[in-house]
């Protein structure tokens, strides 16, 4: 019963994620306060899957929203949803394709495993006085689409074929994330950072040792925080 509850929860989060991003653009200044920062997270990530033959990272971009919630003194809880986020592996080898029972085409080309996830971090963050921060904690994922993508441009002809393999892959992913960053607005503006994710659950149901791991470079953009600061100054 608990499993089905989690599935429904993640599904509802994912369906509403894009609308919440739009809402954040309209209401971000009302959500930001001294104890809460709300905004958009975007950036790139380079991911791969352990225990497969290929070691080429898959590069994709991310988009979502975040909450930075003050807990005590300089400790915060960082959470939110990356609604547009891919994990996977690039340039699968013949051995990988055979292991995954994927179609191998006659024309030469590149094969990639791509998976769409809703990613939800729950990180403890410590902010230093010099505007640097460190963070760490669990991250959860819900996979909602997965496919092996074949791309070829042999003989002047371009081909792109998707072979969906969602049934082979565990819907849930979980692991730990550690990162650091810097607030370039001296506590009131954009934050740049990097974090690394170590998955603990097998990606493929019947292939042990296949874990997601990914390096994220991110930019956090608070919505309306600057407007709130200006209004406070005027009141003073």
Coordinates of N, CA and C in Angstrom, one line a residue:
X1 N 0.8 -1.2 0.0 CA 0.0 0.0 0.0 C 0.9 1.3 0.0
X2 N 1.9 1.2 0.8 CA 2.9 2.4 0.9 C 3.5 2.6 -0.5
X3 N 3.8 1.6 -1.2 CA 4.4 1.7 -2.5 C 3.5 2.4 -3.5
X4 N 2.2 2.1 -3.5 CA 1.2 2.7 -4.4 C 1.0 4.2 -4.0
X5 N 1.1 4.4 -2.7 CA 0.9 5.8 -2.2 C 2.1 6.7 -2.8
X6 N 3.3 6.1 -2.7 CA 4.5 6.9 -3.2 C 4.4 7.1 -4.7
X7 N 3.9 6.1 -5.5 CA 3.7 6.2 -6.9 C 2.7 7.4 -7.2
X8 N 1.6 7.4 -6.5 CA 0.6 8.4 -6.8 C 1.2 9.8 -6.4
X9 N 1.9 9.9 -5.3 CA 2.5 11.1 -4.9 C 3.4 11.7 -5.9
X10 N 4.4 10.8 -6.4 CA 5.3 11.3 -7.4 C 4.6 11.7 -8.7
X11 N 3.6 10.9 -9.1 CA 2.8 11.2 -10.3 C 2.2 12.5 -10.2
X12 N 1.6 12.8 -9.1 CA 0.9 14.1 -8.9 C 1.9 15.3 -9.0
X13 N 3.1 15.0 -8.3 CA 4.1 16.1 -8.3 C 4.5 16.3 -9.8
X14 N 4.8 15.3 -10.5 CA 5.2 15.4 -11.9 C 4.2 16.1 -12.8
X15 N 3.0 15.8 -12.7 CA 1.9 16.4 -13.5 C 1.8 17.9 -13.3
X16 N 1.9 18.3 -12.0 CA 1.8 19.7 -11.7 C 3.1 20.5 -11.7
X17 N 4.2 19.8 -12.0 CA 5.5 20.5 -11.9 C 5.6 21.7 -12.9
X18 N 5.2 21.4 -14.1 CA 5.3 22.5 -15.1 C 4.4 23.7 -14.8
X19 N 3.2 23.4 -14.3 CA 2.3 24.5 -13.9 C 2.8 25.3 -12.7
X20 N 3.5 24.6 -11.8 CA 4.1 25.2 -10.6 C 5.2 26.1 -11.0
X21 N 6.0 25.7 -12.1 CA 7.1 26.6 -12.5 C 6.5 27.9 -13.1
X22 N 5.4 27.8 -13.8 CA 4.7 29.0 -14.3 C 4.2 29.8 -13.1
X23 N 3.6 29.2 -12.1 CA 3.1 29.9 -11.0 C 4.2 30.6 -10.3
X24 N 5.4 30.0 -10.2 CA 6.6 30.6 -9.5 C 7.0 31.9 -10.2
X25 N 6.8 32.0 -11.5 CA 7.2 33.2 -12.2 C 6.2 34.3 -11.8
X26 N 5.0 34.0 -11.5 CA 3.9 34.9 -11.2 C 3.9 35.3 -9.7
X27 N 4.2 34.3 -8.9 CA 4.0 34.5 -7.4 C 5.3 34.4 -6.6
X28 N 6.4 34.3 -7.3 CA 7.7 34.1 -6.5 C 8.0 35.1 -5.5
X29 N 7.6 36.4 -5.8 CA 7.9 37.5 -4.8 C 7.1 37.3 -3.6
X30 N 5.9 36.6 -3.7 CA 5.1 36.4 -2.5 C 5.5 35.2 -1.7
X31 N 6.2 34.3 -2.3 CA 6.7 33.1 -1.6 C 8.0 33.3 -0.9
X32 N 8.8 34.2 -1.4 CA 10.1 34.5 -0.8 C 10.0 35.3 0.5
X33 N 10.8 34.9 1.5 CA 10.8 35.6 2.8 C 12.1 35.3 3.4
X34 N 12.3 35.8 4.7 CA 13.6 35.7 5.3 C 13.9 34.2 5.6
X35 N 12.9 33.4 5.8 CA 13.1 32.0 6.1 C 12.9 31.0 5.0
X36 N 12.5 31.6 3.8 CA 12.2 30.7 2.7 C 12.6 31.4 1.4
X37 N 13.4 30.7 0.6 CA 13.7 31.1 -0.8 C 13.1 30.2 -1.8
X38 N 12.4 30.7 -2.8 CA 11.8 29.9 -3.8 C 12.2 30.4 -5.2
X39 N 12.4 29.5 -6.1 CA 12.8 29.9 -7.4 C 13.0 28.8 -8.4
X40 N 13.7 29.0 -9.5 CA 13.9 28.1 -10.5 C 15.3 27.5 -10.4
X41 N 15.4 26.2 -10.7 CA 16.8 25.6 -10.8 C 16.9 25.1 -12.3
X42 N 18.1 25.4 -12.9 CA 18.4 25.0 -14.2 C 19.8 24.7 -14.3
X43 N 20.2 24.0 -15.4 CA 21.6 23.6 -15.6 C 21.8 22.4 -16.4
X44 N 23.0 21.8 -16.3 CA 23.3 20.6 -17.1 C 23.8 19.5 -16.2
X45 N 23.6 18.3 -16.7 CA 24.1 17.1 -16.0 C 24.8 16.1 -16.9
X46 N 25.8 15.4 -16.4 CA 26.5 14.4 -17.2 C 26.3 13.1 -16.4
X47 N 25.5 12.2 -17.0 CA 25.2 11.0 -16.2 C 25.7 9.7 -16.9
X48 N 25.8 8.7 -16.2 CA 26.1 7.3 -16.7 C 25.5 6.3 -15.8
X49 N 25.7 5.0 -16.3 CA 25.1 3.9 -15.5 C 26.3 2.9 -15.3
X50 N 26.5 2.5 -14.1 CA 27.6 1.7 -13.7 C 27.3 0.2 -14.2
X51 N 28.4 -0.5 -14.3 CA 28.3 -2.0 -14.6 C 27.9 -2.3 -16.1
X52 N 27.9 -1.3 -16.9 CA 27.7 -1.5 -18.4 C 29.1 -1.2 -19.1
X53 N 29.2 -1.7 -20.3 CA 30.5 -1.6 -21.0 C 30.9 -0.2 -21.4
X54 N 29.9 0.6 -21.8 CA 30.2 2.0 -22.1 C 30.5 2.8 -20.9
X55 N 31.3 3.8 -21.1 CA 31.6 4.8 -20.0 C 31.4 6.2 -20.4
X56 N 30.7 6.4 -21.6 CA 30.5 7.7 -22.1 C 29.2 8.4 -21.4
X57 N 29.4 9.5 -20.9 CA 28.4 10.2 -20.2 C 27.4 10.8 -21.1
X58 N 26.1 10.8 -20.7 CA 25.0 11.4 -21.4 C 24.8 12.8 -20.9
X59 N 24.9 13.8 -21.8 CA 24.8 15.2 -21.3 C 23.4 15.8 -21.7
X60 N 22.7 16.3 -20.7 CA 21.4 16.9 -20.9 C 21.2 18.1 -20.0
X61 N 20.2 18.8 -20.2 CA 19.9 20.0 -19.4 C 18.7 19.8 -18.5
X62 N 18.6 20.5 -17.4 CA 17.6 20.3 -16.4 C 16.8 21.6 -16.2
X63 N 15.5 21.4 -15.7 CA 14.7 22.6 -15.3 C 13.7 22.1 -14.3
X64 N 13.6 23.0 -13.2 CA 12.7 22.6 -12.2 C 12.5 23.8 -11.2
X65 N 12.0 23.6 -10.0 CA 11.9 24.6 -9.0 C 12.4 24.1 -7.7
X66 N 12.7 25.0 -6.8 CA 13.3 24.6 -5.5 C 12.8 25.5 -4.4
X67 N 12.9 24.9 -3.2 CA 12.6 25.6 -1.9 C 13.9 25.5 -1.1
X68 N 14.4 26.7 -0.6 CA 15.5 26.7 0.3 C 14.9 27.2 1.7
X69 N 14.8 26.3 2.6 CA 14.0 26.6 3.8 C 15.0 26.6 5.0
X70 N 15.0 27.8 5.7 CA 15.8 28.0 6.9 C 15.3 27.1 8.0
X71 N 16.2 26.3 8.6 CA 15.9 25.4 9.7 C 16.4 26.0 11.0
X72 N 17.7 26.3 11.1 CA 18.2 26.9 12.3 C 19.6 27.6 12.0
X73 N 19.7 28.8 12.4 CA 20.9 29.6 12.2 C 21.3 29.5 10.7
X74 N 22.4 28.9 10.4 CA 22.9 28.8 9.0 C 22.6 27.4 8.3
X75 N 21.7 26.7 8.9 CA 21.3 25.4 8.4 C 20.0 25.5 7.6
X76 N 19.9 24.9 6.4 CA 18.7 25.0 5.6 C 18.3 23.6 5.1
X77 N 17.1 23.5 4.6 CA 16.6 22.3 3.9 C 16.4 22.7 2.5
X78 N 17.1 22.0 1.6 CA 16.9 22.3 0.2 C 16.1 21.2 -0.5
X79 N 15.0 21.5 -1.1 CA 14.2 20.5 -1.8 C 13.5 21.2 -3.0
X80 N 12.6 20.4 -3.7 CA 12.0 20.9 -4.9 C 11.8 19.7 -5.8
X81 N 11.6 20.0 -7.1 CA 11.5 19.0 -8.1 C 12.2 19.4 -9.4
X82 N 13.0 18.6 -10.0 CA 13.5 18.8 -11.3 C 12.6 18.0 -12.2
X83 N 11.7 18.8 -12.9 CA 10.6 18.2 -13.7 C 11.1 17.8 -15.1
X84 N 12.1 18.5 -15.6 CA 12.8 18.2 -16.9 C 14.2 17.7 -16.6
X85 N 14.4 16.4 -16.5 CA 15.7 15.9 -16.2 C 15.8 14.5 -16.8
X86 N 17.0 14.3 -17.4 CA 17.3 13.0 -18.0 C 18.5 12.4 -17.4
X87 N 18.5 11.1 -17.2 CA 19.6 10.3 -16.8 C 19.8 9.2 -17.8
X88 N 21.0 8.6 -17.9 CA 21.3 7.6 -18.9 C 22.7 7.4 -19.2
X89 N 23.0 6.9 -20.4 CA 24.3 6.6 -20.8 C 24.5 6.8 -22.3
X90 N 25.6 7.3 -22.8 CA 25.8 7.5 -24.2 C 26.7 6.5 -24.8
X91 N 26.6 6.3 -26.1 CA 27.4 5.4 -26.9 C 27.5 4.0 -26.4
X92 N 26.3 3.4 -26.3 CA 26.2 2.0 -25.8 C 27.0 1.1 -26.8
X93 N 27.7 0.1 -26.3 CA 28.5 -0.8 -27.1 C 27.6 -1.9 -27.6
X94 N 28.2 -2.7 -28.5 CA 27.5 -3.9 -28.9 C 27.1 -4.8 -27.8
X95 N 28.1 -5.0 -26.9 CA 27.9 -5.8 -25.7 C 26.7 -5.3 -24.8
X96 N 26.6 -4.0 -24.7 CA 25.5 -3.3 -24.0 C 24.2 -3.6 -24.6
X97 N 24.2 -3.4 -26.0 CA 22.9 -3.6 -26.7 C 22.4 -5.1 -26.6
X98 N 23.4 -6.0 -26.7 CA 23.0 -7.4 -26.6 C 22.4 -7.7 -25.2
X99 N 23.1 -7.1 -24.2 CA 22.6 -7.3 -22.8 C 21.2 -6.8 -22.6
X100 N 20.9 -5.7 -23.2 CA 19.6 -5.0 -23.1 C 18.6 -5.5 -24.1
X101 N 19.0 -6.5 -24.9 CA 18.1 -7.1 -25.9 C 17.6 -6.0 -26.9
X102 N 18.5 -5.1 -27.3 CA 18.1 -3.9 -28.1 C 18.3 -4.3 -29.6
X103 N 17.6 -3.6 -30.5 CA 17.8 -3.8 -31.9 C 19.2 -3.2 -32.3
X104 N 19.9 -3.9 -33.2 CA 21.2 -3.4 -33.7 C 21.0 -3.2 -35.2
X105 N 21.2 -2.0 -35.7 CA 20.9 -1.7 -37.1 C 22.2 -1.8 -37.9
X106 N 22.0 -2.1 -39.2 CA 23.1 -2.3 -40.1 C 24.0 -1.0 -40.3
X107 N 23.3 0.1 -40.4 CA 24.1 1.3 -40.6 C 24.7 1.7 -39.3
X108 N 26.0 2.2 -39.4 CA 26.7 2.7 -38.2 C 26.0 3.9 -37.6
X109 N 26.0 3.9 -36.2 CA 25.4 5.0 -35.5 C 25.7 4.9 -34.1
X110 N 25.2 5.9 -33.3 CA 25.4 6.0 -31.9 C 24.1 5.5 -31.2
X111 N 24.2 4.8 -30.1 CA 23.1 4.3 -29.3 C 23.2 4.9 -27.9
X112 N 22.1 5.4 -27.4 CA 22.1 6.0 -26.0 C 20.9 5.5 -25.2
X113 N 21.1 5.2 -24.0 CA 20.0 4.9 -23.1 C 19.6 6.2 -22.4
X114 N 18.3 6.6 -22.6 CA 17.8 7.9 -22.1 C 16.6 7.6 -21.2
X115 N 16.5 8.2 -20.0 CA 15.4 8.0 -19.1 C 15.0 9.4 -18.6
X116 N 13.7 9.6 -18.6 CA 13.1 10.9 -18.1 C 12.7 10.6 -16.6
X117 N 13.2 11.4 -15.7 CA 12.9 11.3 -14.3 C 12.3 12.6 -13.7
X118 N 11.4 12.5 -12.7 CA 11.2 13.6 -11.8 C 12.2 13.3 -10.6
X119 N 13.0 14.3 -10.4 CA 14.0 14.2 -9.3 C 13.7 15.1 -8.1
X120 N 13.7 14.5 -6.9 CA 13.3 15.2 -5.7 C 14.4 15.1 -4.7
X121 N 15.2 16.2 -4.5 CA 16.2 16.1 -3.4 C 15.7 16.5 -2.1
X122 N 16.3 16.1 -1.0 CA 16.0 16.5 0.3 C 17.3 16.7 1.1
X123 N 18.0 17.8 0.8 CA 19.3 18.0 1.2 C 19.5 19.0 2.4
X124 N 20.4 18.6 3.3 CA 20.7 19.5 4.4 C 21.8 20.5 3.8
X125 N 21.6 21.8 4.0 CA 22.5 22.8 3.4 C 23.1 23.6 4.5
X126 N 24.4 23.9 4.5 CA 25.0 24.8 5.5 C 25.6 26.0 4.7
X127 N 25.2 27.2 5.0 CA 25.6 28.4 4.3 C 26.7 29.1 5.2
X128 N 27.9 29.3 4.6 CA 29.0 30.0 5.3 C 28.8 31.5 5.2
X129 N 29.5 32.3 6.0 CA 29.5 33.7 6.0 C 30.0 34.3 4.7
X130 N 30.9 33.6 4.0 CA 31.5 34.1 2.7 C 30.7 33.7 1.5
X131 N 29.4 33.3 1.7 CA 28.4 33.0 0.7 C 28.6 31.7 0.0
X132 N 29.6 30.9 0.5 CA 29.7 29.5 0.0 C 28.7 28.7 0.8
X133 N 28.4 27.5 0.2 CA 27.6 26.5 0.9 C 28.0 25.1 0.5
X134 N 27.7 24.2 1.4 CA 27.8 22.8 1.2 C 26.5 22.1 1.5
X135 N 26.2 21.0 0.7 CA 24.9 20.4 0.9 C 25.0 18.9 0.7
X136 N 24.2 18.1 1.3 CA 24.2 16.7 1.2 C 22.9 16.0 1.7
X137 N 22.6 14.8 1.2 CA 21.4 14.1 1.6 C 20.9 13.2 0.6
X138 N 19.7 12.7 0.8 CA 19.1 11.8 -0.2 C 18.4 12.5 -1.4
X139 N 18.3 11.7 -2.5 CA 17.6 12.2 -3.6 C 16.8 11.1 -4.2
X140 N 15.5 11.4 -4.5 CA 14.6 10.3 -5.0 C 14.2 10.6 -6.4
X141 N 13.9 9.6 -7.2 CA 13.5 9.8 -8.6 C 12.4 8.9 -9.0
X142 N 11.5 9.4 -9.9 CA 10.5 8.6 -10.5 C 10.6 8.6 -12.0
X143 N 10.9 7.4 -12.6 CA 11.1 7.3 -14.0 C 9.7 7.2 -14.7
X144 N 9.5 8.1 -15.7 CA 8.2 8.0 -16.4 C 8.3 7.8 -17.9
X145 N 9.5 7.8 -18.4 CA 9.7 7.4 -19.8 C 11.2 6.9 -20.0
X146 N 11.4 5.9 -20.8 CA 12.7 5.4 -21.1 C 12.8 4.8 -22.4
X147 N 13.9 5.0 -23.1 CA 14.1 4.4 -24.4 C 15.6 4.4 -24.8
X148 N 15.9 3.5 -25.7 CA 17.3 3.5 -26.4 C 17.1 4.2 -27.7
X149 N 18.0 5.2 -27.8 CA 17.9 6.1 -29.0 C 19.1 5.8 -30.0
X150 N 18.7 5.6 -31.2 CA 19.7 5.3 -32.3 C 19.8 6.5 -33.2
X151 N 21.0 7.0 -33.4 CA 21.2 8.2 -34.3 C 22.3 7.8 -35.3
X152 N 22.0 8.1 -36.6 CA 22.9 7.8 -37.6 C 22.8 8.9 -38.7
X153 N 24.0 9.2 -39.3 CA 24.0 10.1 -40.5 C 24.9 9.5 -41.6
X154 N 24.9 8.2 -41.7 CA 25.7 7.5 -42.7 C 25.1 7.7 -44.1
X155 N 26.0 7.9 -45.1 CA 25.6 8.0 -46.5 C 24.8 9.3 -46.7
X156 N 25.0 10.3 -45.9 CA 24.2 11.5 -46.1 C 22.7 11.5 -45.7
X157 N 22.4 10.4 -45.0 CA 21.0 10.2 -44.6 C 21.0 10.2 -43.1
X158 N 20.1 11.0 -42.5 CA 20.0 11.1 -41.0 C 18.9 10.2 -40.6
X159 N 19.1 9.5 -39.5 CA 18.1 8.6 -38.9 C 18.1 8.7 -37.4
X160 N 16.9 8.7 -36.8 CA 16.7 8.8 -35.4 C 15.6 7.9 -35.0
X161 N 15.9 6.8 -34.3 CA 14.9 5.8 -33.9 C 14.9 5.6 -32.4
X162 N 13.7 5.6 -31.8 CA 13.6 5.4 -30.4 C 13.0 4.0 -30.1
X163 N 13.6 3.2 -29.3 CA 13.1 1.9 -28.9 C 12.8 1.9 -27.4
X164 N 11.5 2.0 -27.1 CA 11.2 2.2 -25.7 C 11.4 0.9 -24.9
X165 N 11.9 1.1 -23.7 CA 12.2 -0.1 -22.8 C 11.9 0.2 -21.4
X166 N 10.8 0.9 -21.2 CA 10.4 1.3 -19.8 C 10.1 0.1 -18.9
X167 N 9.7 -1.1 -19.5 CA 9.3 -2.2 -18.7 C 10.6 -2.9 -18.1
X168 N 11.7 -2.6 -18.7 CA 13.0 -3.2 -18.2 C 13.5 -2.5 -16.9
X169 N 13.0 -1.3 -16.7 CA 13.7 -0.4 -15.7 C 12.8 -0.2 -14.5
X170 N 13.5 -0.1 -13.3 CA 12.8 0.2 -12.1 C 12.3 1.6 -12.1
X171 N 11.0 1.8 -11.7 CA 10.4 3.1 -11.8 C 11.0 4.0 -10.7
X172 N 11.4 3.5 -9.6 CA 11.9 4.3 -8.5 C 13.5 4.3 -8.5
X173 N 14.0 5.4 -8.2 CA 15.5 5.5 -8.0 C 15.7 6.3 -6.7
X174 N 16.8 6.0 -6.0 CA 17.1 6.7 -4.8 C 18.6 6.6 -4.5
X175 N 19.2 7.6 -3.9 CA 20.6 7.6 -3.6 C 21.0 8.8 -2.8
X176 N 22.3 9.2 -2.8 CA 22.7 10.3 -2.1 C 23.4 11.3 -3.0
X177 N 23.2 12.6 -2.6 CA 23.8 13.7 -3.3 C 24.7 14.6 -2.4
X178 N 25.8 15.0 -2.9 CA 26.7 15.9 -2.2 C 27.1 17.0 -3.1
X179 N 27.2 18.3 -2.6 CA 27.5 19.4 -3.5 C 28.0 20.6 -2.7
X180 N 28.4 21.6 -3.5 CA 28.8 22.9 -3.0 C 28.5 24.0 -4.0
X181 N 28.5 25.2 -3.5 CA 28.2 26.3 -4.4 C 28.5 27.6 -3.8
X182 N 28.1 28.7 -4.6 CA 28.4 30.1 -4.2 C 27.3 31.0 -4.6
X183 N 26.9 31.9 -3.7 CA 25.9 32.9 -4.0 C 26.5 34.1 -4.6
X184 N 26.4 34.3 -5.9 CA 27.1 35.4 -6.6 C 26.4 36.8 -6.3
X185 N 25.2 36.7 -5.6 CA 24.5 37.9 -5.3 C 24.7 38.3 -3.8
X186 N 25.7 37.7 -3.2 CA 26.0 38.0 -1.8 C 24.8 37.8 -0.9
X187 N 24.2 36.6 -1.1 CA 23.1 36.2 -0.2 C 21.7 36.6 -0.7
X188 N 21.6 37.4 -1.8 CA 20.3 37.8 -2.3 C 20.1 37.6 -3.8
X189 N 20.9 36.9 -4.5 CA 20.8 36.7 -5.9 C 21.0 35.3 -6.4
X190 N 21.4 35.1 -7.6 CA 21.6 33.8 -8.2 C 22.7 33.0 -7.5
X191 N 22.5 31.7 -7.5 CA 23.5 30.8 -6.9 C 24.0 29.8 -7.9
X192 N 25.3 29.6 -8.0 CA 25.8 28.6 -8.9 C 26.4 27.5 -8.0
X193 N 26.3 26.3 -8.5 CA 26.8 25.1 -7.7 C 27.0 23.9 -8.5
X194 N 27.6 22.9 -7.9 CA 27.8 21.6 -8.5 C 27.5 20.5 -7.5
X195 N 26.9 19.4 -7.9 CA 26.6 18.3 -7.0 C 26.7 17.0 -7.7
X196 N 27.0 16.0 -7.0 CA 27.2 14.6 -7.6 C 26.2 13.7 -6.9
X197 N 25.6 12.9 -7.8 CA 24.6 11.9 -7.3 C 25.1 10.5 -7.5
X198 N 24.9 9.7 -6.4 CA 25.3 8.3 -6.4 C 24.0 7.5 -6.2
X199 N 23.6 6.8 -7.2 CA 22.4 6.0 -7.1 C 22.6 4.7 -6.3
X200 N 21.6 4.2 -5.6 CA 21.7 3.0 -4.8 C 20.8 1.9 -5.2
X201 N 20.0 2.1 -6.2 CA 19.0 1.1 -6.7 C 19.4 0.8 -8.2
X202 N 19.3 -0.5 -8.5 CA 19.6 -0.9 -9.8 C 18.7 -0.2 -10.8
X203 N 19.2 0.2 -11.9 CA 18.4 0.9 -13.0 C 17.6 -0.2 -13.7
X204 N 18.2 -1.3 -14.0 CA 17.5 -2.4 -14.8 C 17.1 -3.5 -13.8
X205 N 15.9 -3.9 -13.9 CA 15.3 -4.9 -13.0 C 16.1 -6.2 -12.9
X206 N 16.6 -6.7 -14.0 CA 17.3 -8.0 -14.1 C 18.8 -7.9 -14.3
X207 N 19.4 -6.7 -14.1 CA 20.8 -6.5 -14.3 C 21.4 -5.9 -13.0
X208 N 22.0 -6.6 -12.1 CA 22.5 -6.1 -10.9 C 23.7 -5.2 -11.1
X209 N 23.9 -4.3 -10.2 CA 25.1 -3.4 -10.2 C 24.9 -2.2 -11.2
X210 N 23.8 -2.0 -11.8 CA 23.6 -0.9 -12.7 C 22.9 0.3 -12.0
X211 N 23.8 1.2 -11.5 CA 23.3 2.3 -10.7 C 23.5 3.6 -11.5
X212 N 22.5 4.5 -11.3 CA 22.6 5.8 -11.9 C 23.6 6.7 -11.1
X213 N 24.5 7.4 -11.8 CA 25.3 8.4 -11.1 C 25.4 9.6 -12.1
X214 N 25.5 10.8 -11.5 CA 25.5 12.0 -12.4 C 26.1 13.2 -11.7
X215 N 26.8 14.0 -12.5 CA 27.3 15.3 -12.1 C 26.4 16.4 -12.6
X216 N 26.0 17.2 -11.7 CA 25.1 18.3 -12.0 C 25.8 19.6 -11.8
X217 N 25.7 20.5 -12.8 CA 26.1 21.9 -12.7 C 24.8 22.7 -12.7
X218 N 24.6 23.5 -11.7 CA 23.3 24.1 -11.6 C 23.3 25.6 -11.3
X219 N 22.2 26.3 -11.7 CA 22.0 27.7 -11.4 C 20.7 27.8 -10.7
X220 N 20.7 28.4 -9.5 CA 19.4 28.7 -8.8 C 19.1 30.2 -8.9
X221 N 17.9 30.4 -9.4 CA 17.4 31.8 -9.7 C 16.2 32.1 -8.8
X222 N 16.4 32.8 -7.7 CA 15.2 33.2 -6.8 C 14.3 34.1 -7.5
X223 N 13.0 33.8 -7.4 CA 12.0 34.6 -8.1 C 11.4 35.7 -7.1
X224 N 11.6 36.9 -7.5 CA 11.0 38.0 -6.7 C 11.8 38.4 -5.5
X225 N 12.9 37.7 -5.2 CA 13.7 38.1 -4.0 C 14.2 39.5 -4.0
X226 N 14.6 39.9 -5.2 CA 15.1 41.3 -5.4 C 14.1 42.3 -5.1
X227 N 12.8 42.0 -5.6 CA 11.7 43.0 -5.4 C 11.4 43.1 -4.0
X228 N 11.5 42.0 -3.2 CA 11.1 42.0 -1.8 C 12.1 42.9 -1.1
X229 N 13.4 42.7 -1.4 CA 14.5 43.5 -0.8 C 14.3 45.0 -1.0
X230 N 13.9 45.3 -2.2 CA 13.7 46.8 -2.5 C 12.5 47.3 -1.7
X231 N 11.5 46.5 -1.6 CA 10.3 47.0 -0.9 C 10.6 47.2 0.6
X232 N 11.5 46.3 1.2 CA 11.9 46.4 2.6 C 12.6 47.7 2.8
X233 N 13.5 48.0 1.8 CA 14.3 49.2 1.9 C 13.5 50.5 1.9
X234 N 12.4 50.5 1.0 CA 11.6 51.6 0.9 C 10.8 51.8 2.2
X235 N 10.4 50.7 2.9 CA 9.6 50.8 4.1 C 10.5 51.4 5.2
X236 N 11.8 51.1 5.1 CA 12.7 51.6 6.1 C 12.9 53.1 6.0

